mmCIF file of C-alpha atoms and ligand atoms in Angstrom:
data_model
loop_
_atom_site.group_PDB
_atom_site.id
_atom_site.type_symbol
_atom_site.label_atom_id
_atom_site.label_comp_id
_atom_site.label_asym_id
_atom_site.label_seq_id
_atom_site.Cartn_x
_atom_site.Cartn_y
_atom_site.Cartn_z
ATOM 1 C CA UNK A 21 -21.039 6.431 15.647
ATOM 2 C CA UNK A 22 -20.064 3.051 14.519
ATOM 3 C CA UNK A 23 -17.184 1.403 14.203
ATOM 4 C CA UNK A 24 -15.269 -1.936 13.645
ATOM 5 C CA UNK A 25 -13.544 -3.034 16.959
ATOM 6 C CA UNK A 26 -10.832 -5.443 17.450
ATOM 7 C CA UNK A 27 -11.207 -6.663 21.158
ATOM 8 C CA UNK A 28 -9.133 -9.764 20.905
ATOM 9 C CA UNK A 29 -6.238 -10.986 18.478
ATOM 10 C CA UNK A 30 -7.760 -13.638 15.939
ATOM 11 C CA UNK A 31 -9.063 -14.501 12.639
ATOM 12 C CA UNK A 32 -11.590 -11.557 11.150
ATOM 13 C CA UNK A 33 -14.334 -13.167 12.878
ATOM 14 C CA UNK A 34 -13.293 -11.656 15.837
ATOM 15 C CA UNK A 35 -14.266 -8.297 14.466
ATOM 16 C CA UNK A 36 -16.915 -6.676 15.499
ATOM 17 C CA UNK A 37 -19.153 -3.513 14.747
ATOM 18 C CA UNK A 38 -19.958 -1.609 18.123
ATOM 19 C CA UNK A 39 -21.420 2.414 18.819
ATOM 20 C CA UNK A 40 -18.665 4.104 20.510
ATOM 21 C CA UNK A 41 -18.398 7.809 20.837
ATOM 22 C CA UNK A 42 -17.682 10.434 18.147
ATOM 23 C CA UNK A 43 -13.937 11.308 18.594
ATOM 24 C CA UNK A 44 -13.914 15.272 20.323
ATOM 25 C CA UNK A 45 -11.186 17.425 18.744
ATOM 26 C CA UNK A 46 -9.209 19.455 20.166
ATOM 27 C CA UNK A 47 -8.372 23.316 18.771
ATOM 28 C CA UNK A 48 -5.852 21.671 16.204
ATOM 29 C CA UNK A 49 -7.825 18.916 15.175
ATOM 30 C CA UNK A 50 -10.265 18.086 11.976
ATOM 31 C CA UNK A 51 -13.463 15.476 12.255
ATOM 32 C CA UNK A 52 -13.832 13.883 9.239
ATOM 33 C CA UNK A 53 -17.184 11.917 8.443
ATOM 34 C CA UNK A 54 -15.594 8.848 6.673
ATOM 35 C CA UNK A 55 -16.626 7.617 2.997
ATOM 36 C CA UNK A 56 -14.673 4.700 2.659
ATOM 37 C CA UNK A 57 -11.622 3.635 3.990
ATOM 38 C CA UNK A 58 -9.175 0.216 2.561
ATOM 39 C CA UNK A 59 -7.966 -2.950 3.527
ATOM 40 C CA UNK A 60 -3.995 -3.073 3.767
ATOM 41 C CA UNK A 61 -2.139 -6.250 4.236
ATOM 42 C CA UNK A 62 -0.903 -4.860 7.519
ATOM 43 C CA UNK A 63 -4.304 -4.571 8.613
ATOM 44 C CA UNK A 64 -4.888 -8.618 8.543
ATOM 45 C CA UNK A 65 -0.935 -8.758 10.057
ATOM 46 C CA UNK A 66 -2.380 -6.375 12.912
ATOM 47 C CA UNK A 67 -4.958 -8.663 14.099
ATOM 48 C CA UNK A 68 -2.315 -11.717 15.188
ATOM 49 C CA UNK A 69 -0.206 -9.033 16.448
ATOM 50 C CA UNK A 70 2.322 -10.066 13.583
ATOM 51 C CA UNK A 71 2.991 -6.562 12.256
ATOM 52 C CA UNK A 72 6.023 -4.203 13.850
ATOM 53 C CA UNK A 73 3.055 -1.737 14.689
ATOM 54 C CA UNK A 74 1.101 -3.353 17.495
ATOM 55 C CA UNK A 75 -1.914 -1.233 18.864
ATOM 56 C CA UNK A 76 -3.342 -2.168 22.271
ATOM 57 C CA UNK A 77 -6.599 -3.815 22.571
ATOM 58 C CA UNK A 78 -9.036 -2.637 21.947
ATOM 59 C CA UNK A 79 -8.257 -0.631 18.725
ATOM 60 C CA UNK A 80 -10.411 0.280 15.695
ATOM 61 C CA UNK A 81 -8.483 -0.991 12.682
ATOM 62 C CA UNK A 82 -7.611 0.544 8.924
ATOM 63 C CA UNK A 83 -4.677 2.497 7.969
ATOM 64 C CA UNK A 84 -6.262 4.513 5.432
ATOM 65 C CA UNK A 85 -9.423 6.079 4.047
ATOM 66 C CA UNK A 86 -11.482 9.005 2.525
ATOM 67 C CA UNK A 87 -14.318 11.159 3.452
ATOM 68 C CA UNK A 88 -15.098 14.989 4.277
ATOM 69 C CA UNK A 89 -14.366 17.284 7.142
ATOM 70 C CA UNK A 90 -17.239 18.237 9.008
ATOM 71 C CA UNK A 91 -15.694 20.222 12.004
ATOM 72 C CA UNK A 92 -12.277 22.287 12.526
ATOM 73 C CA UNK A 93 -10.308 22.802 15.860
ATOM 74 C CA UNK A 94 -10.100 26.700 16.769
ATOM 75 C CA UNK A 95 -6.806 26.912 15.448
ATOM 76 C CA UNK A 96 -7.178 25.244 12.061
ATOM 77 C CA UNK A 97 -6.552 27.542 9.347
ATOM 78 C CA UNK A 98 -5.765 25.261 6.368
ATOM 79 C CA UNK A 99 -8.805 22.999 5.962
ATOM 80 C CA UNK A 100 -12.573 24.081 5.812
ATOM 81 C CA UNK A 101 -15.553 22.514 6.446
ATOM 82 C CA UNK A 102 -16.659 20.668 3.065
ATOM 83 C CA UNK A 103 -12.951 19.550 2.451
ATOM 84 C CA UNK A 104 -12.850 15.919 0.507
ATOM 85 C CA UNK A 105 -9.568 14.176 1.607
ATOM 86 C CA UNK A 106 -7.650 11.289 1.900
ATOM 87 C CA UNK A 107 -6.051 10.920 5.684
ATOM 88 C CA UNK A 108 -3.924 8.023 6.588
ATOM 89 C CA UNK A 109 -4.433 7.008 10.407
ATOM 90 C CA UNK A 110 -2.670 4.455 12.789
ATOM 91 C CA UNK A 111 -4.952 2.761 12.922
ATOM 92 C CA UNK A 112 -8.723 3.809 13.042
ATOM 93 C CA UNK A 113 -9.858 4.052 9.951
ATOM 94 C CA UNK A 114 -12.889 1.931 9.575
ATOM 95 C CA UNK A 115 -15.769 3.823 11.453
ATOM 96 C CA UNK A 116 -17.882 6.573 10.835
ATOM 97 C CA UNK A 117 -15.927 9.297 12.037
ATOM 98 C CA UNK A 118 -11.919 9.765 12.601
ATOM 99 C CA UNK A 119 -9.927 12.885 14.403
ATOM 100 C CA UNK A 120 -6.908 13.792 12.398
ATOM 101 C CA UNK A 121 -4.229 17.043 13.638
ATOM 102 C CA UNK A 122 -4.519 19.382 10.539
ATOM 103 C CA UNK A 123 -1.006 18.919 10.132
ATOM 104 C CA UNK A 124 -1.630 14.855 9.827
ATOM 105 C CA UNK A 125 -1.495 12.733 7.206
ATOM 106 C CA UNK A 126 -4.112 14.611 4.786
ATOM 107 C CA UNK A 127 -4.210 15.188 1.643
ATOM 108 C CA UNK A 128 -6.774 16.911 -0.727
ATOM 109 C CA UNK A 129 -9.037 14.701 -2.780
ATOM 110 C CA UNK A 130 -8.458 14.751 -6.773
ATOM 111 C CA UNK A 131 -10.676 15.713 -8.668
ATOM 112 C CA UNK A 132 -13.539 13.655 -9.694
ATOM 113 C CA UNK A 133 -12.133 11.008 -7.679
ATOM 114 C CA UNK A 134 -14.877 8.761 -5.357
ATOM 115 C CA UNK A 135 -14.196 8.352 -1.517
ATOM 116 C CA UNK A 136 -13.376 4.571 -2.408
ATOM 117 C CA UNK A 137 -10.721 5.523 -5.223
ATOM 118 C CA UNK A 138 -9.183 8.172 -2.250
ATOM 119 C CA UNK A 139 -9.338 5.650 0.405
ATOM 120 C CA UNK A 140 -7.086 2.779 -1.437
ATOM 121 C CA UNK A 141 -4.096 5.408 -2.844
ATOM 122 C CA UNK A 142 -1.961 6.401 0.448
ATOM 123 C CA UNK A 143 -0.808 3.817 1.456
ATOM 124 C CA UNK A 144 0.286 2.417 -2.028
ATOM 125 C CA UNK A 145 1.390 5.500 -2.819
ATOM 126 C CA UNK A 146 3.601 6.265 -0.314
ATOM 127 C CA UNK A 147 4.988 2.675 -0.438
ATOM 128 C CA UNK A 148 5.784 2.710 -4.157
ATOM 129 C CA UNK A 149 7.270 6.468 -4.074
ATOM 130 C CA UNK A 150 9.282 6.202 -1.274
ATOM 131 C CA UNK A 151 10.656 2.763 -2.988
ATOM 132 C CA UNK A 152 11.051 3.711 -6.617
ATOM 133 C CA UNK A 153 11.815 7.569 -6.750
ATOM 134 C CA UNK A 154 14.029 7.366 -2.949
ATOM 135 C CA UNK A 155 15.512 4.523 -1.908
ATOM 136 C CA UNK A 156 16.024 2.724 -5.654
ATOM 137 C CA UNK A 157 16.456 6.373 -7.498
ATOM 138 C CA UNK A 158 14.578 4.451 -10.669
ATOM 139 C CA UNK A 159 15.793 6.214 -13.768
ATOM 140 C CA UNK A 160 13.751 6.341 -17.305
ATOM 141 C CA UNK A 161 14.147 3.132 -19.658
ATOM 142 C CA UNK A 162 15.570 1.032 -16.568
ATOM 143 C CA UNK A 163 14.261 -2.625 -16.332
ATOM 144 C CA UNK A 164 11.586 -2.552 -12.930
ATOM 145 C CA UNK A 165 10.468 -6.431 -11.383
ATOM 146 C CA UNK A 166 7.437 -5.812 -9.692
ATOM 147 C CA UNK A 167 6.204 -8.919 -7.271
ATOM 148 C CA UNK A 168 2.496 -9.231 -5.959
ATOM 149 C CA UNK A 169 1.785 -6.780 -8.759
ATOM 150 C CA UNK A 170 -1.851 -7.808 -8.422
ATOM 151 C CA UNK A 171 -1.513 -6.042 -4.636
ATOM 152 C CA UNK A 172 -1.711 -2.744 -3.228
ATOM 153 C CA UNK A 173 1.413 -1.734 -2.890
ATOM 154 C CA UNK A 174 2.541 -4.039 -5.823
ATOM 155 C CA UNK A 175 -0.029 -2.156 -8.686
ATOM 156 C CA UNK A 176 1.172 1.001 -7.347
ATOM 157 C CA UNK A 177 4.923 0.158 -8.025
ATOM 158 C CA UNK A 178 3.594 -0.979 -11.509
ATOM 159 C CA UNK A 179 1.426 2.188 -12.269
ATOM 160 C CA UNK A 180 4.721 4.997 -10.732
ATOM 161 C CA UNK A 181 7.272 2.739 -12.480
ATOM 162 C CA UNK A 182 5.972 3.120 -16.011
ATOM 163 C CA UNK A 183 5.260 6.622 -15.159
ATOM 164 C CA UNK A 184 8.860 7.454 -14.404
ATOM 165 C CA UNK A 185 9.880 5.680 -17.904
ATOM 166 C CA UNK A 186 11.180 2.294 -16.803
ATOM 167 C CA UNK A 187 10.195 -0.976 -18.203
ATOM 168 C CA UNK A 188 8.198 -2.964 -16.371
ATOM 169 C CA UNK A 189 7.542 -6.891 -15.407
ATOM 170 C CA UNK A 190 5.121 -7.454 -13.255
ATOM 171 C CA UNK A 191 4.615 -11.071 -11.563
ATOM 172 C CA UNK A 192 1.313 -12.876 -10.074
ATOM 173 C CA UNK A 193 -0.533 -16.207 -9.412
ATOM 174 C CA UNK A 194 -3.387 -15.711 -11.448
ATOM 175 C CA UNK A 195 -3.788 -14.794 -15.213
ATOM 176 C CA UNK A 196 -7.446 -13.078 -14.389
ATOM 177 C CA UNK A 197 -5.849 -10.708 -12.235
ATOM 178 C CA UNK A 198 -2.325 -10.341 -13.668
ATOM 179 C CA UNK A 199 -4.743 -9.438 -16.949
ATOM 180 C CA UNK A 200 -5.537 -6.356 -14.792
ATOM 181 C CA UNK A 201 -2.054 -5.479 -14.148
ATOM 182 C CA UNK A 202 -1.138 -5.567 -18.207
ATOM 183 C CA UNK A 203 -3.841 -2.819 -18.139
ATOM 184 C CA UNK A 204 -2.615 -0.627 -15.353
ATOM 185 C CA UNK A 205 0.494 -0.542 -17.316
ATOM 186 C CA UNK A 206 3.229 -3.643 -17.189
ATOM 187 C CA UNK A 207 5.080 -3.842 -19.995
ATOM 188 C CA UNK A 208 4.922 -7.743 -19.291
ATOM 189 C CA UNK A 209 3.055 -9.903 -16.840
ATOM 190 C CA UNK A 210 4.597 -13.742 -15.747
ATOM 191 C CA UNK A 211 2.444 -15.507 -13.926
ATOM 192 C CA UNK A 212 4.300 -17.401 -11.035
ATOM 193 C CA UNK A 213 2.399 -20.682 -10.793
ATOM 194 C CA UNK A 214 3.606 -21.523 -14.837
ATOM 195 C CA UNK A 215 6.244 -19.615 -15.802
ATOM 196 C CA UNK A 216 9.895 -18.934 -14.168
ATOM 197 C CA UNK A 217 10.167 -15.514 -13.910
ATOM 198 C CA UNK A 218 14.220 -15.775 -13.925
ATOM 199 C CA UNK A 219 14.572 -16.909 -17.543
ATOM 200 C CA UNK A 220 11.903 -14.601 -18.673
ATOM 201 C CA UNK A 221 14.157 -11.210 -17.416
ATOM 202 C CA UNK A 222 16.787 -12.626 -18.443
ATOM 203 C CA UNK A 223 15.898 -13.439 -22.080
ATOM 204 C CA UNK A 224 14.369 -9.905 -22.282
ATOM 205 C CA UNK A 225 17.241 -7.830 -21.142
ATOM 206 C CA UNK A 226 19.958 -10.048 -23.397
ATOM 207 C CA UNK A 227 21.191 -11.763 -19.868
ATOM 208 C CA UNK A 228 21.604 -8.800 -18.393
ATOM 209 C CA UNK A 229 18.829 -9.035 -15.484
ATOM 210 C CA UNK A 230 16.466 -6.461 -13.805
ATOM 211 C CA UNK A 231 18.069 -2.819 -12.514
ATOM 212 C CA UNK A 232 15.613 -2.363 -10.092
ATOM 213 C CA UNK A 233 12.969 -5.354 -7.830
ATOM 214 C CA UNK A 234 10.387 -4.548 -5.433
ATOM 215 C CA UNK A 235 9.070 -7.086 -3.805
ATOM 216 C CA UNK A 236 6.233 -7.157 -1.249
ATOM 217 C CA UNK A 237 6.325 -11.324 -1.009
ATOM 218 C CA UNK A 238 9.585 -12.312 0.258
ATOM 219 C CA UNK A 239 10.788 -16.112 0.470
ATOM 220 C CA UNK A 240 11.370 -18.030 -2.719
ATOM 221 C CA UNK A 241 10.709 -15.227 -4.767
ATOM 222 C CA UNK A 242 13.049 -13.194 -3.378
ATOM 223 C CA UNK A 243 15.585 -15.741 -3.778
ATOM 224 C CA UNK A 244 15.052 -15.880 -7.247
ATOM 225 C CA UNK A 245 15.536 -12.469 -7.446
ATOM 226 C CA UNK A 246 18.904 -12.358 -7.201
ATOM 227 C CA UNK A 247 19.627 -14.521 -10.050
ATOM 228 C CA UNK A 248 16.691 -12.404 -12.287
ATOM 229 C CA UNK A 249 18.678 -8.804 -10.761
ATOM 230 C CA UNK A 250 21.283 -7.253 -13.195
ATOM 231 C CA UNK A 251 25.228 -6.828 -12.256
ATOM 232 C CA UNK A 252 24.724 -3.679 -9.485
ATOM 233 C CA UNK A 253 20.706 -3.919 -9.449
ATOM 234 C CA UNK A 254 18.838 -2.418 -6.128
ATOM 235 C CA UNK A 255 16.288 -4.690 -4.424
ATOM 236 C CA UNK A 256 13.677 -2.927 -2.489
ATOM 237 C CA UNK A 257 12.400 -5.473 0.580
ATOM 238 C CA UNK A 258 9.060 -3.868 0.633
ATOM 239 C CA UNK A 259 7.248 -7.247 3.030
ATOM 240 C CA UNK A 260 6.661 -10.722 3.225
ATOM 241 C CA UNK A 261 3.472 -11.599 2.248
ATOM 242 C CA UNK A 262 4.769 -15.114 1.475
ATOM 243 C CA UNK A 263 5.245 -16.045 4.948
ATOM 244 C CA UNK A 264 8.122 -14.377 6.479
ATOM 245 C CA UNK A 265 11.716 -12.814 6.495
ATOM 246 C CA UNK A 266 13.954 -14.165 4.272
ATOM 247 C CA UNK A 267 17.473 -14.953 4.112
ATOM 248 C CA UNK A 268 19.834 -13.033 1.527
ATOM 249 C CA UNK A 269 22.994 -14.817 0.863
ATOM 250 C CA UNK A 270 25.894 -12.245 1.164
ATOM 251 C CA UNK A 271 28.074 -13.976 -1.676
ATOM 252 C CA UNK A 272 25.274 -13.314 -4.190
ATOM 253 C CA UNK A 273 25.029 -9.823 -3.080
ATOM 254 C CA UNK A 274 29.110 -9.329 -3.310
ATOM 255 C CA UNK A 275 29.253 -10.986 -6.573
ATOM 256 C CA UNK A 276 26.542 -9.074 -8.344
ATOM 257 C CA UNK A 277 27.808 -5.924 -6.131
ATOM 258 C CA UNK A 278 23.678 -5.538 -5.304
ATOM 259 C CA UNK A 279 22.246 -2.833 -2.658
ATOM 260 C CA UNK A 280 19.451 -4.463 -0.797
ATOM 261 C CA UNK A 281 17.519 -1.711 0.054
ATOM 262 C CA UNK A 282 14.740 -1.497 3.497
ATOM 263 C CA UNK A 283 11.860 0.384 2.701
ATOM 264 C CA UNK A 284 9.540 1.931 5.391
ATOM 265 C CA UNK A 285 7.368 4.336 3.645
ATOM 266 C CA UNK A 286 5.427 4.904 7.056
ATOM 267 C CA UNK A 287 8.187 5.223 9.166
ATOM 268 C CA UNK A 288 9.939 7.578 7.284
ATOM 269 C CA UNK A 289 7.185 9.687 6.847
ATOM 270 C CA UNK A 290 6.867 9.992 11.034
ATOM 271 C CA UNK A 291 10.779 11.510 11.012
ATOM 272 C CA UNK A 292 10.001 14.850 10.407
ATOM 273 C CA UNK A 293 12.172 16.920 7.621
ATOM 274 C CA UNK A 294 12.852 14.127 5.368
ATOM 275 C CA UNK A 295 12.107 14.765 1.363
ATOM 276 C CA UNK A 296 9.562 11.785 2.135
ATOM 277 C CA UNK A 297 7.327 14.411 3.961
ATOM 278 C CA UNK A 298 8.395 17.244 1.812
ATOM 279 C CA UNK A 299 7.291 15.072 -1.072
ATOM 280 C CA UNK A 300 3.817 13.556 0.437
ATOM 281 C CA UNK A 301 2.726 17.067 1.096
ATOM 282 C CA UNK A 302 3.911 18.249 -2.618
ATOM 283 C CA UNK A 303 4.648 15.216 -5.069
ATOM 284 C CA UNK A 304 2.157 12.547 -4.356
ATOM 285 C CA UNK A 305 -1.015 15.244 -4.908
ATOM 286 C CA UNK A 306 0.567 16.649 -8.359
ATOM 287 C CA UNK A 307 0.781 12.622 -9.316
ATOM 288 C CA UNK A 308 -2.613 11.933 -8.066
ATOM 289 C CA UNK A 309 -4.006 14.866 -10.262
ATOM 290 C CA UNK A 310 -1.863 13.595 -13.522
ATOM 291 C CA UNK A 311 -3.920 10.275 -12.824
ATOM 292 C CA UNK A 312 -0.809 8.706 -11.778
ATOM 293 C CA UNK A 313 -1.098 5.511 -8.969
ATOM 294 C CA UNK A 314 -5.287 6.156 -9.258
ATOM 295 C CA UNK A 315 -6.373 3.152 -7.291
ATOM 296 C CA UNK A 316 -8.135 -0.287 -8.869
ATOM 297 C CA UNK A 317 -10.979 -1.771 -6.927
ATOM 298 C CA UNK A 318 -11.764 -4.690 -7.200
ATOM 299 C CA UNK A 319 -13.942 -5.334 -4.104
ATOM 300 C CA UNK A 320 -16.557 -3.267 -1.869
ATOM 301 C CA UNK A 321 -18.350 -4.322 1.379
ATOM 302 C CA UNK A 322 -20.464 -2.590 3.504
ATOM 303 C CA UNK A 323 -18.984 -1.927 7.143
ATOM 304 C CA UNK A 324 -21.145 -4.861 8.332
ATOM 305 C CA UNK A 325 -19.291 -7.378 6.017
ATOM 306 C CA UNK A 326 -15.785 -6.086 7.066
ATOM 307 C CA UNK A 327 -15.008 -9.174 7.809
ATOM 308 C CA UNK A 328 -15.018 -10.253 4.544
ATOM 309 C CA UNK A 329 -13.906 -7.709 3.475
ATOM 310 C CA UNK A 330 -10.106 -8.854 4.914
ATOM 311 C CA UNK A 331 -10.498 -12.350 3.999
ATOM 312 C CA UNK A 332 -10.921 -12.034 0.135
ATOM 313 C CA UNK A 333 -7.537 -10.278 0.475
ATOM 314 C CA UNK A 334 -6.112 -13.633 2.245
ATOM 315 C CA UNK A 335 -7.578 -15.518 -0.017
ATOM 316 C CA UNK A 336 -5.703 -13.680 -2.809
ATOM 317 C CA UNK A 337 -8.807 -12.572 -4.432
ATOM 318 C CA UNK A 338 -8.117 -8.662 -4.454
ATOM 319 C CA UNK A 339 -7.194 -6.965 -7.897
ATOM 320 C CA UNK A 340 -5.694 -3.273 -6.763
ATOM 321 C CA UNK A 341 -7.938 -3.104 -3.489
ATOM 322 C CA UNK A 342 -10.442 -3.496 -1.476
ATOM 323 C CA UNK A 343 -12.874 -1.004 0.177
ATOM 324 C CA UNK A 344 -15.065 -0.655 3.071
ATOM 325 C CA UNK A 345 -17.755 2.158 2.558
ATOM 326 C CA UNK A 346 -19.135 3.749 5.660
ATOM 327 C CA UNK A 347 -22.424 4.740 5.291
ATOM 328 C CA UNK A 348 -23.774 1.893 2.236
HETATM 329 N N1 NAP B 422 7.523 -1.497 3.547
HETATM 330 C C1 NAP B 422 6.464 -0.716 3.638
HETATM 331 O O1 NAP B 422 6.567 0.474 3.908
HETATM 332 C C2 NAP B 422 5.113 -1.339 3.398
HETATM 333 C C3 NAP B 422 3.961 -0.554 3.308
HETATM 334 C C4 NAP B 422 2.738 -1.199 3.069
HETATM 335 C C5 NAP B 422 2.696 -2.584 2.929
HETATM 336 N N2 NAP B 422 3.851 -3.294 3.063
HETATM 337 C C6 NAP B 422 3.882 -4.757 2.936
HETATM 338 O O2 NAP B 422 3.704 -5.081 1.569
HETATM 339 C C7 NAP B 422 3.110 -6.372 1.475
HETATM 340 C C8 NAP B 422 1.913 -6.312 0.530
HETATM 341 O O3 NAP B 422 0.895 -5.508 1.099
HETATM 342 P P1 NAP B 422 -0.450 -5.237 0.269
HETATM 343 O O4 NAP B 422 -1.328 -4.439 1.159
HETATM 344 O O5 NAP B 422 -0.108 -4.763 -1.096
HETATM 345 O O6 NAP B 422 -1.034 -6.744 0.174
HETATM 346 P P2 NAP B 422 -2.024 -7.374 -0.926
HETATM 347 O O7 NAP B 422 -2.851 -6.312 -1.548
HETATM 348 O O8 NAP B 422 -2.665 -8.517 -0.260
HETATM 349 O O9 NAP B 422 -1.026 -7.913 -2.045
HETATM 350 C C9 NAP B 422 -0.058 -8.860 -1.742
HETATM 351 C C10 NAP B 422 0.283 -9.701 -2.952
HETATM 352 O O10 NAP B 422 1.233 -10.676 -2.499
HETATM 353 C C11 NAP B 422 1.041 -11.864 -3.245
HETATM 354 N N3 NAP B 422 1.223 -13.028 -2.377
HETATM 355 C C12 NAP B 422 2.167 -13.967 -2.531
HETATM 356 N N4 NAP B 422 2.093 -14.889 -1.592
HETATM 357 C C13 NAP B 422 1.063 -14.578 -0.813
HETATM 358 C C14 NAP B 422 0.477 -15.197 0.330
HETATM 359 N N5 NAP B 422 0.965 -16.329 0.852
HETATM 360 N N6 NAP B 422 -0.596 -14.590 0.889
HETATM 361 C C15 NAP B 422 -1.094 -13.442 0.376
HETATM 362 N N7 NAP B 422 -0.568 -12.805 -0.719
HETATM 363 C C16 NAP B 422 0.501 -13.383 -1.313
HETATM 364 C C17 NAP B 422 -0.354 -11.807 -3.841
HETATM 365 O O11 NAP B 422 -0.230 -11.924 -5.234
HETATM 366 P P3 NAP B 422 -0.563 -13.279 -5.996
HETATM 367 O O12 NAP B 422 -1.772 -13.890 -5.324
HETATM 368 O O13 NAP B 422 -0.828 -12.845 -7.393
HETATM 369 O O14 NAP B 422 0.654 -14.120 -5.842
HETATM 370 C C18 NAP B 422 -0.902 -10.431 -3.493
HETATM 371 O O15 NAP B 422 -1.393 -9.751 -4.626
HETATM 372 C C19 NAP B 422 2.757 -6.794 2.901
HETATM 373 O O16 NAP B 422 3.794 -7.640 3.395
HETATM 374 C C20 NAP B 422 2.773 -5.488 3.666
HETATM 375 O O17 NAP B 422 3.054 -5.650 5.031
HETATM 376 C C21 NAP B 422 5.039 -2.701 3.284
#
């Protein structure tokens, strides 16, 4: 089959497209033929070695894709053959074929849903559920501050926030794509580059600030934050696409008695029992079905251009996502 291979940490002109075996399952294992499959922010992080989750060289990268199951372990009894579903891998996503356990990361396919649409939603998903609905308990006509809503993870927030009932404001760099976001939902869009985002919460919630922020950029935005959050607000630190960590000054968090809140929507998944797994398996279908978090594309390359496929989302092109398809 073919795949993308990452043989040495760089740039994404070190990738590579190579024939490398079909993955052999064992009796609990599914083969899935791959449709399409996303690019992740982590993906470009993995590549540097820069991201928590360093795979050893070499490695096939992508977190997440779509496709259909074309074989079945002995032992598999709840997948056949024909199945359309979403898997979420670590990594290995981008090539032809991927081996999954049946009890993996899978999840059925909506309905009239492409294997592009399928590919970009898990890892969104997970990241904006996990945020919103566990760690920040978001409750209906609560104010929501969604950074890099133009994102993956961000548009997700945007799309499960106004589906639990909150009010949203979603923040960008770029009218064009914050445009987008105003579709997917956001109550209100401030663009970052020309507007301050603090006096704009403020003035809309009569001074008292934002209940809940998620924020996958970090730095001065974050900062910011903490003047935009209401008295008692929870701040999700989702990442850092802005550069790096950033430091939280403890008197600000004392004086507006904030909970800064850690999410790791993958890790939590991995420690088995939690309602996170519970509510992957159950929840995040049911929402899929409803129409709820159904990805936006904005960009699709053949596996041959995967390359630039990863450096449209540095360049801060991407609206929702964008896709790799396997077989175009
Ligand atoms: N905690 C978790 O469980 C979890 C799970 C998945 C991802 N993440 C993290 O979430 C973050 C976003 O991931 P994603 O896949 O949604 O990325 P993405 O699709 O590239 O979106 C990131 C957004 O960040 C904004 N941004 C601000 N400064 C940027 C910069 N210097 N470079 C690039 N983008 C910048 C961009 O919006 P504008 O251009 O409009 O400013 C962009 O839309 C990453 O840090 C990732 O590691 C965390």
């Amino acid at each position: 089959m073919r795949a993308v291979i990452c043989d040495r940490l760089g740039d994404p002109s070190v990738l590579k497209i190579q024939e490398v075996p079909i993955p052999e399952i064992g009796p609990s294992d599914v083969l899935i033929k791959v449709g399409a499959a996303s690019v992740n922010f982590p993906d470009v992080l993995m590549l540097t070695a820069d991201y928590q989750h360093k795979p050893e060289l070499p490695f096939i990268p992508g977190m997440e894709g779509a496709g259909t199951i074309t074989a079945l372990g002995a032992d598999v009894k709840n997948w056949r053959a024909g199945d359309r579903v979403i898997f979420g891998v670590r990594p290995g996503a981008f090539a032809e074929y991927v081996k999954l356990p049946s009890s993996g990361n899978l999840m059925r396919l909506p309905e009239g849903w492409s294997d592009a649409e399928g590919s970009a939603f898990r890892v969104g998903a997970t990241t904006a559920y996990h945020s919103l609905v566990h760690r920040a308990a978001l409750k209906p006509r609560e104010v929501l501050l969604v950074h890099g809503a133009s994102g993956g993870v961000g548009m997700a927030a945007v799309q499960l926030g106004k589906h639990l009932g909150a009010q949203v404001i979603a923040t960008g760099s770029d009218d064009a794509r914050l445009a987008v976001v105003r579709e997917q939902g956001a109550d209100l869009v401030v663009n970052l580059r020309t507007a301050d985002f603090v006096s704009i919460v403020k003035g809309l919630t009569d001074g008292r600030g934002a209940n809940v922020v998620y924020d996958p950029v970090g730095g001065e935005v974050l900062e910011k934050s903490m003047r935009a959050a209401a008295y008692g607000a929870r701040l999700l630190v989702v990442g850092f696409t802005s550069g790096g960590p950033t430091r939280i000054m403890s008197n600000h968090v004392l004086i507006k008695g904030l909970s800064i809140l850690g999410v790791r929507a993958g890790e939590t998944a991995r420690r088995a029992g939690t309602d996170f797994a519970r509510d992957y398996a159950v929840e995040l279908p049911r929402l899929a079905a409803l129409g709820v978090m159904r990805p936006h594309i904005s960009h699709r390359f053949p596996m041959d251009r995967v390359a630039d496929a990863f450096r449209v989302l540095i360049e801060r092109k991407v609206i929702g996502k964008a896709v790799i398809l396997m077989s175009s």
